[in-house]
Amino acid sequence: MEANPCNNRRSNLLLLLLIASVAANLVTASAALSSVAVASEEKVKLTLYYEALCPFCENFIVNSLSELFDNGLISIVDLKLSPYGNAKIRSNGTIVCQHGEWECILNTVEACAIHAWPALSDHFPFIYCVENLTSEGEYAKWETCFEKVNVDPKPVLDCYTSGFGHELDLQYADEIKALEPPHTYVPWVVLDGQPLYDDYYDVFTFICKAYKGSNIPEACYKEQNAKSKLKSKSVTSVSFVTDVGMAESM
Ligand SMILES: *[C@@H]1O[C@H](CO)[C@@H](O)[C@H](O)[C@H]1NC(C)=O
Ligand SMILES: *[C@@H]1O[C@H](CO)[C@@H](O)[C@H](O)[C@H]1NC(C)=O
């Protein structure tokens, strides 16, 4: 067959166009993939029942929950915060908190923040900032967090001063009182309806185990590897992973 330069150029052009459109489709497809969040009903439901000044709660928020955002596990978790903990309602309707008046103030402030910015990615940085301060004993400086995380203070301050924050506290009180089995301390971490009790430190492992979807985050494989290494070290028996990510180490 005789090559026709003109046709060749034409078919080269067509080829180029074809490559370009395939590439464009790939780009669109991968953009769609990365933006296709894990369906919310597929996510692991994790709720932290806590109070603003309990040291283990502060530590869990600042050192564990914040990690979820860094290691990518947050993509498979539906995380909710419930700032009330062991507070009690007095007969005259006021609330008394385990760690005193400051705790009541900050529980309400955090409840207001969750209400003002319902998306986790919007209220978590503020709550993280407040808890990071309280873990340093600097709770009186909580208002500096508005500027630190660059949010408008108004909705939270209005919520607090109007008394709406108190209504939110009462809702969180109802929420924690309704727990079955009932909470016995804080932090009380509930994963898919089951309390983790003192195993809450191992929350990443529980999240990875509980997740049944197909978008397994990288961190779950790492989690599994770290676990099986630890295990093989401690029991000096062979440990292997049959189904990476989801298998129990043996
Ligand atoms: C509610 O009761 C507490 C303790 O009994 C008391 O200190 C507080 O002033 C009372 N508050 C109101 C609004 O009655
Ligand atoms: C958390 O607190 C430490 C100690 O006060 C401080 O150095 C750090 O900047 C704080 N982190 C954030 C994100 O606010």
PDB file of C-alpha atoms and ligand atoms in Angstrom:
ATOM      1  CA  MET A   1       0.000   0.000   0.000  1.00  0.00           C
ATOM      2  CA  GLU A   2       1.371   3.359  -0.955  1.00  0.00           C
ATOM      3  CA  ALA A   3       1.694   5.785   1.829  1.00  0.00           C
ATOM      4  CA  ASN A   4      -0.160   8.974   1.218  1.00  0.00           C
ATOM      5  CA  PRO A   5       1.571  11.761   3.133  1.00  0.00           C
ATOM      6  CA  CYS A   6      -1.562  13.737   3.258  1.00  0.00           C
ATOM      7  CA  ASN A   7      -3.589  10.890   4.639  1.00  0.00           C
ATOM      8  CA  ASN A   8      -0.789  10.029   6.993  1.00  0.00           C
ATOM      9  CA  ARG A   9      -0.803  13.480   8.442  1.00  0.00           C
ATOM     10  CA  ARG A  10      -4.497  13.245   8.720  1.00  0.00           C
ATOM     11  CA  SER A  11      -4.384   9.919  10.521  1.00  0.00           C
ATOM     12  CA  ASN A  12      -1.603  11.221  12.767  1.00  0.00           C
ATOM     13  CA  LEU A  13      -3.834  14.112  13.627  1.00  0.00           C
ATOM     14  CA  LEU A  14      -6.728  11.736  14.287  1.00  0.00           C
ATOM     15  CA  LEU A  15      -4.457   9.623  16.452  1.00  0.00           C
ATOM     16  CA  LEU A  16      -3.384  12.697  18.375  1.00  0.00           C
ATOM     17  CA  LEU A  17      -6.979  13.721  18.837  1.00  0.00           C
ATOM     18  CA  LEU A  18      -7.826  10.220  19.979  1.00  0.00           C
ATOM     19  CA  ILE A  19      -4.949  10.204  22.490  1.00  0.00           C
ATOM     20  CA  ALA A  20      -5.948  13.639  23.699  1.00  0.00           C
ATOM     21  CA  SER A  21      -9.544  12.621  24.224  1.00  0.00           C
ATOM     22  CA  VAL A  22      -8.569   9.370  25.978  1.00  0.00           C
ATOM     23  CA  ALA A  23      -6.231  11.357  28.211  1.00  0.00           C
ATOM     24  CA  ALA A  24      -8.965  13.879  28.918  1.00  0.00           C
ATOM     25  CA  ASN A  25     -11.340  11.057  29.793  1.00  0.00           C
ATOM     26  CA  LEU A  26      -8.769   9.514  32.083  1.00  0.00           C
ATOM     27  CA  VAL A  27      -8.243  12.815  33.833  1.00  0.00           C
ATOM     28  CA  THR A  28     -12.000  13.240  34.245  1.00  0.00           C
ATOM     29  CA  ALA A  29     -12.353   9.661  35.446  1.00  0.00           C
ATOM     30  CA  SER A  30      -9.604   9.978  38.030  1.00  0.00           C
ATOM     31  CA  ALA A  31     -10.959  13.328  39.181  1.00  0.00           C
ATOM     32  CA  ALA A  32     -14.349  11.651  39.568  1.00  0.00           C
ATOM     33  CA  LEU A  33     -12.762   8.746  41.440  1.00  0.00           C
ATOM     34  CA  SER A  34     -10.937  10.938  43.906  1.00  0.00           C
ATOM     35  CA  SER A  35     -13.998  13.081  44.470  1.00  0.00           C
ATOM     36  CA  VAL A  36     -16.321  10.079  44.801  1.00  0.00           C
ATOM     37  CA  ALA A  37     -16.335   9.983  48.546  1.00  0.00           C
ATOM     38  CA  VAL A  38     -17.106   6.727  50.249  1.00  0.00           C
ATOM     39  CA  ALA A  39     -20.900   6.571  50.435  1.00  0.00           C
ATOM     40  CA  SER A  40     -21.958   7.756  53.850  1.00  0.00           C
ATOM     41  CA  GLU A  41     -23.875   4.558  54.677  1.00  0.00           C
ATOM     42  CA  GLU A  42     -20.670   2.636  53.978  1.00  0.00           C
ATOM     43  CA  LYS A  43     -18.637   4.669  56.449  1.00  0.00           C
ATOM     44  CA  VAL A  44     -17.707   3.498  59.893  1.00  0.00           C
ATOM     45  CA  LYS A  45     -19.728   5.447  62.446  1.00  0.00           C
ATOM     46  CA  LEU A  46     -17.570   6.822  65.181  1.00  0.00           C
ATOM     47  CA  THR A  47     -18.824   9.041  67.977  1.00  0.00           C
ATOM     48  CA  LEU A  48     -16.750  10.568  70.712  1.00  0.00           C
ATOM     49  CA  TYR A  49     -18.658  11.401  73.892  1.00  0.00           C
ATOM     50  CA  TYR A  50     -16.434  13.723  75.849  1.00  0.00           C
ATOM     51  CA  GLU A  51     -16.172  16.809  77.999  1.00  0.00           C
ATOM     52  CA  ALA A  52     -13.920  19.741  77.237  1.00  0.00           C
ATOM     53  CA  LEU A  53     -11.501  19.541  80.170  1.00  0.00           C
ATOM     54  CA  CYS A  54     -11.025  15.834  80.757  1.00  0.00           C
ATOM     55  CA  PRO A  55      -7.330  15.173  80.112  1.00  0.00           C
ATOM     56  CA  PHE A  56      -7.842  11.858  78.319  1.00  0.00           C
ATOM     57  CA  CYS A  57     -10.453  13.486  76.086  1.00  0.00           C
ATOM     58  CA  GLU A  58      -8.121  16.352  75.208  1.00  0.00           C
ATOM     59  CA  ASN A  59      -5.377  13.903  74.474  1.00  0.00           C
ATOM     60  CA  PHE A  60      -7.602  11.710  72.324  1.00  0.00           C
ATOM     61  CA  ILE A  61      -8.811  14.664  70.237  1.00  0.00           C
ATOM     62  CA  VAL A  62      -5.415  16.280  69.847  1.00  0.00           C
ATOM     63  CA  ASN A  63      -3.298  13.172  69.322  1.00  0.00           C
ATOM     64  CA  SER A  64      -5.606  10.497  67.891  1.00  0.00           C
ATOM     65  CA  LEU A  65      -8.631  11.999  66.167  1.00  0.00           C
ATOM     66  CA  SER A  66      -6.556  14.682  64.470  1.00  0.00           C
ATOM     67  CA  GLU A  67      -4.422  11.883  62.997  1.00  0.00           C
ATOM     68  CA  LEU A  68      -7.466  10.633  61.072  1.00  0.00           C
ATOM     69  CA  PHE A  69      -7.150  13.671  58.845  1.00  0.00           C
ATOM     70  CA  ASP A  70      -3.437  13.137  58.279  1.00  0.00           C
ATOM     71  CA  ASN A  71      -3.505   9.397  57.607  1.00  0.00           C
ATOM     72  CA  GLY A  72      -6.570   9.526  55.343  1.00  0.00           C
ATOM     73  CA  LEU A  73      -8.761   7.249  57.474  1.00  0.00           C
ATOM     74  CA  ILE A  74     -11.251  10.091  57.737  1.00  0.00           C
ATOM     75  CA  SER A  75     -12.449   9.133  54.212  1.00  0.00           C
ATOM     76  CA  ILE A  76     -14.102   5.996  55.634  1.00  0.00           C
ATOM     77  CA  VAL A  77     -15.273   7.470  58.941  1.00  0.00           C
ATOM     78  CA  ASP A  78     -18.414   9.333  59.847  1.00  0.00           C
ATOM     79  CA  LEU A  79     -17.106  11.084  62.948  1.00  0.00           C
ATOM     80  CA  LYS A  80     -19.377  12.864  65.397  1.00  0.00           C
ATOM     81  CA  LEU A  81     -18.452  14.757  68.511  1.00  0.00           C
ATOM     82  CA  SER A  82     -20.726  14.971  71.515  1.00  0.00           C
ATOM     83  CA  PRO A  83     -19.456  17.538  74.049  1.00  0.00           C
ATOM     84  CA  TYR A  84     -21.275  16.883  77.292  1.00  0.00           C
ATOM     85  CA  GLY A  85     -19.778  13.855  79.029  1.00  0.00           C
ATOM     86  CA  ASN A  86     -20.396  13.504  82.756  1.00  0.00           C
ATOM     87  CA  ALA A  87     -22.138  16.845  83.229  1.00  0.00           C
ATOM     88  CA  LYS A  88     -25.366  16.878  85.255  1.00  0.00           C
ATOM     89  CA  ILE A  89     -28.515  18.947  85.130  1.00  0.00           C
ATOM     90  CA  ARG A  90     -29.450  20.508  88.464  1.00  0.00           C
ATOM     91  CA  SER A  91     -33.049  20.636  89.621  1.00  0.00           C
ATOM     92  CA  ASN A  92     -33.162  24.337  88.692  1.00  0.00           C
ATOM     93  CA  GLY A  93     -32.151  23.512  85.119  1.00  0.00           C
ATOM     94  CA  THR A  94     -28.550  24.748  85.220  1.00  0.00           C
ATOM     95  CA  ILE A  95     -25.719  22.397  84.310  1.00  0.00           C
ATOM     96  CA  VAL A  96     -22.856  21.385  86.565  1.00  0.00           C
ATOM     97  CA  CYS A  97     -19.713  20.029  84.942  1.00  0.00           C
ATOM     98  CA  GLN A  98     -17.172  17.563  86.256  1.00  0.00           C
ATOM     99  CA  HIS A  99     -14.212  19.930  85.852  1.00  0.00           C
ATOM    100  CA  GLY A 100     -16.011  23.081  86.902  1.00  0.00           C
ATOM    101  CA  GLU A 101     -17.441  26.169  85.310  1.00  0.00           C
ATOM    102  CA  TRP A 102     -14.812  26.462  82.565  1.00  0.00           C
ATOM    103  CA  GLU A 103     -15.704  23.032  81.337  1.00  0.00           C
ATOM    104  CA  CYS A 104     -19.372  24.004  81.066  1.00  0.00           C
ATOM    105  CA  ILE A 105     -18.405  27.103  79.103  1.00  0.00           C
ATOM    106  CA  LEU A 106     -16.215  25.178  76.684  1.00  0.00           C
ATOM    107  CA  ASN A 107     -18.667  22.294  76.277  1.00  0.00           C
ATOM    108  CA  THR A 108     -21.234  24.874  75.214  1.00  0.00           C
ATOM    109  CA  VAL A 109     -18.782  26.722  72.983  1.00  0.00           C
ATOM    110  CA  GLU A 110     -17.898  23.470  71.224  1.00  0.00           C
ATOM    111  CA  ALA A 111     -21.566  22.513  70.887  1.00  0.00           C
ATOM    112  CA  CYS A 112     -22.135  25.940  69.320  1.00  0.00           C
ATOM    113  CA  ALA A 113     -19.194  25.435  66.959  1.00  0.00           C
ATOM    114  CA  ILE A 114     -20.604  22.101  65.775  1.00  0.00           C
ATOM    115  CA  HIS A 115     -23.963  23.756  65.231  1.00  0.00           C
ATOM    116  CA  ALA A 116     -22.498  26.809  63.491  1.00  0.00           C
ATOM    117  CA  TRP A 117     -20.289  24.737  61.175  1.00  0.00           C
ATOM    118  CA  PRO A 118     -21.978  21.338  60.830  1.00  0.00           C
ATOM    119  CA  ALA A 119     -19.368  19.814  58.500  1.00  0.00           C
ATOM    120  CA  LEU A 120     -16.697  17.995  60.471  1.00  0.00           C
ATOM    121  CA  SER A 121     -13.936  19.561  58.387  1.00  0.00           C
ATOM    122  CA  ASP A 122     -15.298  22.965  59.421  1.00  0.00           C
ATOM    123  CA  HIS A 123     -15.748  22.504  63.174  1.00  0.00           C
ATOM    124  CA  PHE A 124     -12.969  20.039  63.923  1.00  0.00           C
ATOM    125  CA  PRO A 125     -10.063  22.501  63.482  1.00  0.00           C
ATOM    126  CA  PHE A 126     -11.683  24.909  65.946  1.00  0.00           C
ATOM    127  CA  ILE A 127     -12.388  22.198  68.519  1.00  0.00           C
ATOM    128  CA  TYR A 128      -8.905  20.799  68.017  1.00  0.00           C
ATOM    129  CA  CYS A 129      -7.476  24.266  68.681  1.00  0.00           C
ATOM    130  CA  VAL A 130      -9.531  24.720  71.873  1.00  0.00           C
ATOM    131  CA  GLU A 131      -8.595  21.252  73.144  1.00  0.00           C
ATOM    132  CA  ASN A 132      -4.954  21.842  72.315  1.00  0.00           C
ATOM    133  CA  LEU A 133      -5.109  24.972  74.476  1.00  0.00           C
ATOM    134  CA  THR A 134      -6.922  23.271  77.337  1.00  0.00           C
ATOM    135  CA  SER A 135      -4.382  20.444  77.319  1.00  0.00           C
ATOM    136  CA  GLU A 136      -1.828  23.158  78.081  1.00  0.00           C
ATOM    137  CA  GLY A 137      -4.028  24.631  80.829  1.00  0.00           C
ATOM    138  CA  GLU A 138      -4.673  27.666  78.638  1.00  0.00           C
ATOM    139  CA  TYR A 139      -8.443  27.282  78.393  1.00  0.00           C
ATOM    140  CA  ALA A 140      -9.061  30.976  79.126  1.00  0.00           C
ATOM    141  CA  LYS A 141      -7.489  31.775  75.759  1.00  0.00           C
ATOM    142  CA  TRP A 142     -10.070  29.770  73.812  1.00  0.00           C
ATOM    143  CA  GLU A 143     -11.238  32.830  71.871  1.00  0.00           C
ATOM    144  CA  THR A 144      -7.842  33.067  70.166  1.00  0.00           C
ATOM    145  CA  CYS A 145      -8.912  29.956  68.221  1.00  0.00           C
ATOM    146  CA  PHE A 146     -11.313  31.968  66.080  1.00  0.00           C
ATOM    147  CA  GLU A 147      -8.373  33.800  64.602  1.00  0.00           C
ATOM    148  CA  LYS A 148      -6.032  30.822  64.610  1.00  0.00           C
ATOM    149  CA  VAL A 149      -8.341  28.748  62.432  1.00  0.00           C
ATOM    150  CA  ASN A 150      -9.694  31.781  60.630  1.00  0.00           C
ATOM    151  CA  VAL A 151     -13.416  31.546  61.365  1.00  0.00           C
ATOM    152  CA  ASP A 152     -16.028  34.166  62.128  1.00  0.00           C
ATOM    153  CA  PRO A 153     -16.634  34.238  65.914  1.00  0.00           C
ATOM    154  CA  LYS A 154     -20.147  35.650  65.587  1.00  0.00           C
ATOM    155  CA  PRO A 155     -22.259  32.508  65.146  1.00  0.00           C
ATOM    156  CA  VAL A 156     -20.577  30.818  68.100  1.00  0.00           C
ATOM    157  CA  LEU A 157     -20.696  33.852  70.386  1.00  0.00           C
ATOM    158  CA  ASP A 158     -24.344  34.514  69.461  1.00  0.00           C
ATOM    159  CA  CYS A 159     -25.206  30.875  70.098  1.00  0.00           C
ATOM    160  CA  TYR A 160     -23.489  31.014  73.475  1.00  0.00           C
ATOM    161  CA  THR A 161     -24.929  34.297  74.729  1.00  0.00           C
ATOM    162  CA  SER A 162     -28.456  33.791  73.397  1.00  0.00           C
ATOM    163  CA  GLY A 163     -28.962  30.659  75.463  1.00  0.00           C
ATOM    164  CA  PHE A 164     -29.260  28.505  72.353  1.00  0.00           C
ATOM    165  CA  GLY A 165     -26.014  26.856  73.388  1.00  0.00           C
ATOM    166  CA  HIS A 166     -27.721  25.722  76.591  1.00  0.00           C
ATOM    167  CA  GLU A 167     -30.441  24.087  74.490  1.00  0.00           C
ATOM    168  CA  LEU A 168     -27.721  22.279  72.537  1.00  0.00           C
ATOM    169  CA  ASP A 169     -26.179  21.101  75.831  1.00  0.00           C
ATOM    170  CA  LEU A 170     -29.522  19.615  76.828  1.00  0.00           C
ATOM    171  CA  GLN A 171     -29.717  17.788  73.489  1.00  0.00           C
ATOM    172  CA  TYR A 172     -26.239  16.346  74.029  1.00  0.00           C
ATOM    173  CA  ALA A 173     -27.288  15.379  77.548  1.00  0.00           C
ATOM    174  CA  ASP A 174     -30.222  13.416  76.117  1.00  0.00           C
ATOM    175  CA  GLU A 175     -27.927  11.846  73.551  1.00  0.00           C
ATOM    176  CA  ILE A 176     -25.414  10.484  76.037  1.00  0.00           C
ATOM    177  CA  LYS A 177     -28.133   9.388  78.466  1.00  0.00           C
ATOM    178  CA  ALA A 178     -29.761   7.357  75.690  1.00  0.00           C
ATOM    179  CA  LEU A 179     -26.624   5.264  75.103  1.00  0.00           C
ATOM    180  CA  GLU A 180     -27.079   1.520  75.320  1.00  0.00           C
ATOM    181  CA  PRO A 181     -24.994   0.189  76.960  1.00  0.00           C
ATOM    182  CA  PRO A 182     -24.739   3.362  79.071  1.00  0.00           C
ATOM    183  CA  HIS A 183     -21.439   5.222  79.207  1.00  0.00           C
ATOM    184  CA  THR A 184     -19.476   4.824  82.408  1.00  0.00           C
ATOM    185  CA  TYR A 185     -16.625   7.262  81.775  1.00  0.00           C
ATOM    186  CA  VAL A 186     -15.177   9.632  79.209  1.00  0.00           C
ATOM    187  CA  PRO A 187     -13.755   9.594  76.644  1.00  0.00           C
ATOM    188  CA  TRP A 188     -16.466   7.164  75.565  1.00  0.00           C
ATOM    189  CA  VAL A 189     -15.855   6.071  72.014  1.00  0.00           C
ATOM    190  CA  VAL A 190     -18.642   4.296  70.169  1.00  0.00           C
ATOM    191  CA  LEU A 191     -17.931   2.587  66.865  1.00  0.00           C
ATOM    192  CA  ASP A 192     -20.899   1.337  64.823  1.00  0.00           C
ATOM    193  CA  GLY A 193     -22.996   1.314  67.982  1.00  0.00           C
ATOM    194  CA  GLN A 194     -20.479  -0.543  70.150  1.00  0.00           C
ATOM    195  CA  PRO A 195     -18.387   1.142  72.842  1.00  0.00           C
ATOM    196  CA  LEU A 196     -14.650   0.543  72.543  1.00  0.00           C
ATOM    197  CA  TYR A 197     -14.199   0.874  76.316  1.00  0.00           C
ATOM    198  CA  ASP A 198     -10.487   1.139  77.122  1.00  0.00           C
ATOM    199  CA  ASP A 199      -9.503  -0.033  73.655  1.00  0.00           C
ATOM    200  CA  TYR A 200     -10.252   3.397  72.220  1.00  0.00           C
ATOM    201  CA  TYR A 201      -6.506   3.991  71.883  1.00  0.00           C
ATOM    202  CA  ASP A 202      -6.590   1.368  69.176  1.00  0.00           C
ATOM    203  CA  VAL A 203      -9.318   3.179  67.280  1.00  0.00           C
ATOM    204  CA  PHE A 204      -7.502   3.075  63.906  1.00  0.00           C
ATOM    205  CA  THR A 205      -7.377  -0.714  63.988  1.00  0.00           C
ATOM    206  CA  PHE A 206     -11.072  -0.916  64.855  1.00  0.00           C
ATOM    207  CA  ILE A 207     -11.934   1.482  62.047  1.00  0.00           C
ATOM    208  CA  CYS A 208     -10.023  -0.580  59.488  1.00  0.00           C
ATOM    209  CA  LYS A 209     -11.583  -3.822  60.738  1.00  0.00           C
ATOM    210  CA  ALA A 210     -15.087  -2.390  60.701  1.00  0.00           C
ATOM    211  CA  TYR A 211     -14.870  -0.924  57.210  1.00  0.00           C
ATOM    212  CA  LYS A 212     -16.475  -3.261  54.654  1.00  0.00           C
ATOM    213  CA  GLY A 213     -16.231  -1.082  51.579  1.00  0.00           C
ATOM    214  CA  SER A 214     -13.742  -1.257  48.717  1.00  0.00           C
ATOM    215  CA  ASN A 215     -11.985   2.102  49.062  1.00  0.00           C
ATOM    216  CA  ILE A 216      -9.573   0.841  51.695  1.00  0.00           C
ATOM    217  CA  PRO A 217      -7.241   3.674  52.668  1.00  0.00           C
ATOM    218  CA  GLU A 218      -3.500   3.088  52.504  1.00  0.00           C
ATOM    219  CA  ALA A 219      -3.317   3.610  56.256  1.00  0.00           C
ATOM    220  CA  CYS A 220      -5.279   0.386  56.845  1.00  0.00           C
ATOM    221  CA  TYR A 221      -2.591  -1.659  55.091  1.00  0.00           C
ATOM    222  CA  LYS A 222       0.084   0.034  57.152  1.00  0.00           C
ATOM    223  CA  GLU A 223      -1.972  -0.581  60.256  1.00  0.00           C
ATOM    224  CA  GLN A 224      -2.195  -4.268  59.370  1.00  0.00           C
ATOM    225  CA  ASN A 225       1.521  -4.564  58.663  1.00  0.00           C
ATOM    226  CA  ALA A 226       2.470  -2.822  61.876  1.00  0.00           C
ATOM    227  CA  LYS A 227       0.133  -5.133  63.787  1.00  0.00           C
ATOM    228  CA  SER A 228       1.412  -8.351  62.248  1.00  0.00           C
ATOM    229  CA  LYS A 229       5.030  -7.298  62.803  1.00  0.00           C
ATOM    230  CA  LEU A 230       4.289  -6.485  66.403  1.00  0.00           C
ATOM    231  CA  LYS A 231       2.511  -9.768  66.823  1.00  0.00           C
ATOM    232  CA  SER A 232       5.163 -11.930  65.201  1.00  0.00           C
ATOM    233  CA  LYS A 233       7.743 -10.242  67.390  1.00  0.00           C
ATOM    234  CA  SER A 234       5.876 -10.823  70.595  1.00  0.00           C
ATOM    235  CA  VAL A 235       4.774 -14.414  70.012  1.00  0.00           C
ATOM    236  CA  THR A 236       7.811 -15.392  67.877  1.00  0.00           C
ATOM    237  CA  SER A 237       5.517 -17.410  65.635  1.00  0.00           C
ATOM    238  CA  VAL A 238       5.105 -16.906  61.930  1.00  0.00           C
ATOM    239  CA  SER A 239       2.499 -14.325  61.204  1.00  0.00           C
ATOM    240  CA  PHE A 240       1.221 -13.657  57.744  1.00  0.00           C
ATOM    241  CA  VAL A 241      -1.505 -11.689  56.173  1.00  0.00           C
ATOM    242  CA  THR A 242      -3.741 -13.562  53.782  1.00  0.00           C
ATOM    243  CA  ASP A 243      -5.983 -10.751  52.675  1.00  0.00           C
ATOM    244  CA  VAL A 244      -3.999  -7.591  53.169  1.00  0.00           C
ATOM    245  CA  GLY A 245      -5.863  -4.958  55.047  1.00  0.00           C
ATOM    246  CA  MET A 246      -8.808  -6.947  56.229  1.00  0.00           C
ATOM    247  CA  ALA A 247      -7.383 -10.193  57.529  1.00  0.00           C
ATOM    248  CA  GLU A 248      -6.765 -10.875  61.154  1.00  0.00           C
ATOM    249  CA  SER A 249      -3.126 -11.503  61.809  1.00  0.00           C
ATOM    250  CA  MET A 250      -2.639 -15.104  62.820  1.00  0.00           C
TER     251      MET A 250
HETATM  252  C1  LIG B   1     -29.203  26.742  90.486  1.00  0.00           C
HETATM  253  O1  LIG B   1     -28.721  25.995  91.602  1.00  0.00           O
HETATM  254  C2  LIG B   1     -27.339  26.191  91.892  1.00  0.00           C
HETATM  255  C3  LIG B   1     -26.913  25.223  92.998  1.00  0.00           C
HETATM  256  O2  LIG B   1     -27.980  24.868  93.802  1.00  0.00           O
HETATM  257  C4  LIG B   1     -27.122  27.642  92.257  1.00  0.00           C
HETATM  258  O3  LIG B   1     -25.742  27.867  92.573  1.00  0.00           O
HETATM  259  C5  LIG B   1     -27.514  28.520  91.079  1.00  0.00           C
HETATM  260  O4  LIG B   1     -27.373  29.883  91.399  1.00  0.00           O
HETATM  261  C6  LIG B   1     -28.959  28.236  90.685  1.00  0.00           C
HETATM  262  N1  LIG B   1     -29.223  28.953  89.453  1.00  0.00           N
HETATM  263  C7  LIG B   1     -30.413  29.490  89.179  1.00  0.00           C
HETATM  264  C8  LIG B   1     -30.514  30.223  87.875  1.00  0.00           C
HETATM  265  O5  LIG B   1     -31.366  29.380  89.910  1.00  0.00           O
HETATM  266  C1  LIG B   2      -0.817  23.200  70.289  1.00  0.00           C
HETATM  267  O1  LIG B   2      -0.205  23.601  71.487  1.00  0.00           O
HETATM  268  C2  LIG B   2       1.195  23.709  71.414  1.00  0.00           C
HETATM  269  C3  LIG B   2       1.701  24.053  72.799  1.00  0.00           C
HETATM  270  O2  LIG B   2       1.031  25.131  73.352  1.00  0.00           O
HETATM  271  C4  LIG B   2       1.575  24.764  70.394  1.00  0.00           C
HETATM  272  O3  LIG B   2       2.978  24.850  70.290  1.00  0.00           O
HETATM  273  C5  LIG B   2       0.993  24.376  69.053  1.00  0.00           C
HETATM  274  O4  LIG B   2       1.257  25.394  68.120  1.00  0.00           O
HETATM  275  C6  LIG B   2      -0.495  24.168  69.162  1.00  0.00           C
HETATM  276  N1  LIG B   2      -0.981  23.662  67.900  1.00  0.00           N
HETATM  277  C7  LIG B   2      -1.993  24.230  67.268  1.00  0.00           C
HETATM  278  C8  LIG B   2      -2.310  23.644  65.928  1.00  0.00           C
HETATM  279  O5  LIG B   2      -2.630  25.167  67.688  1.00  0.00           O
END
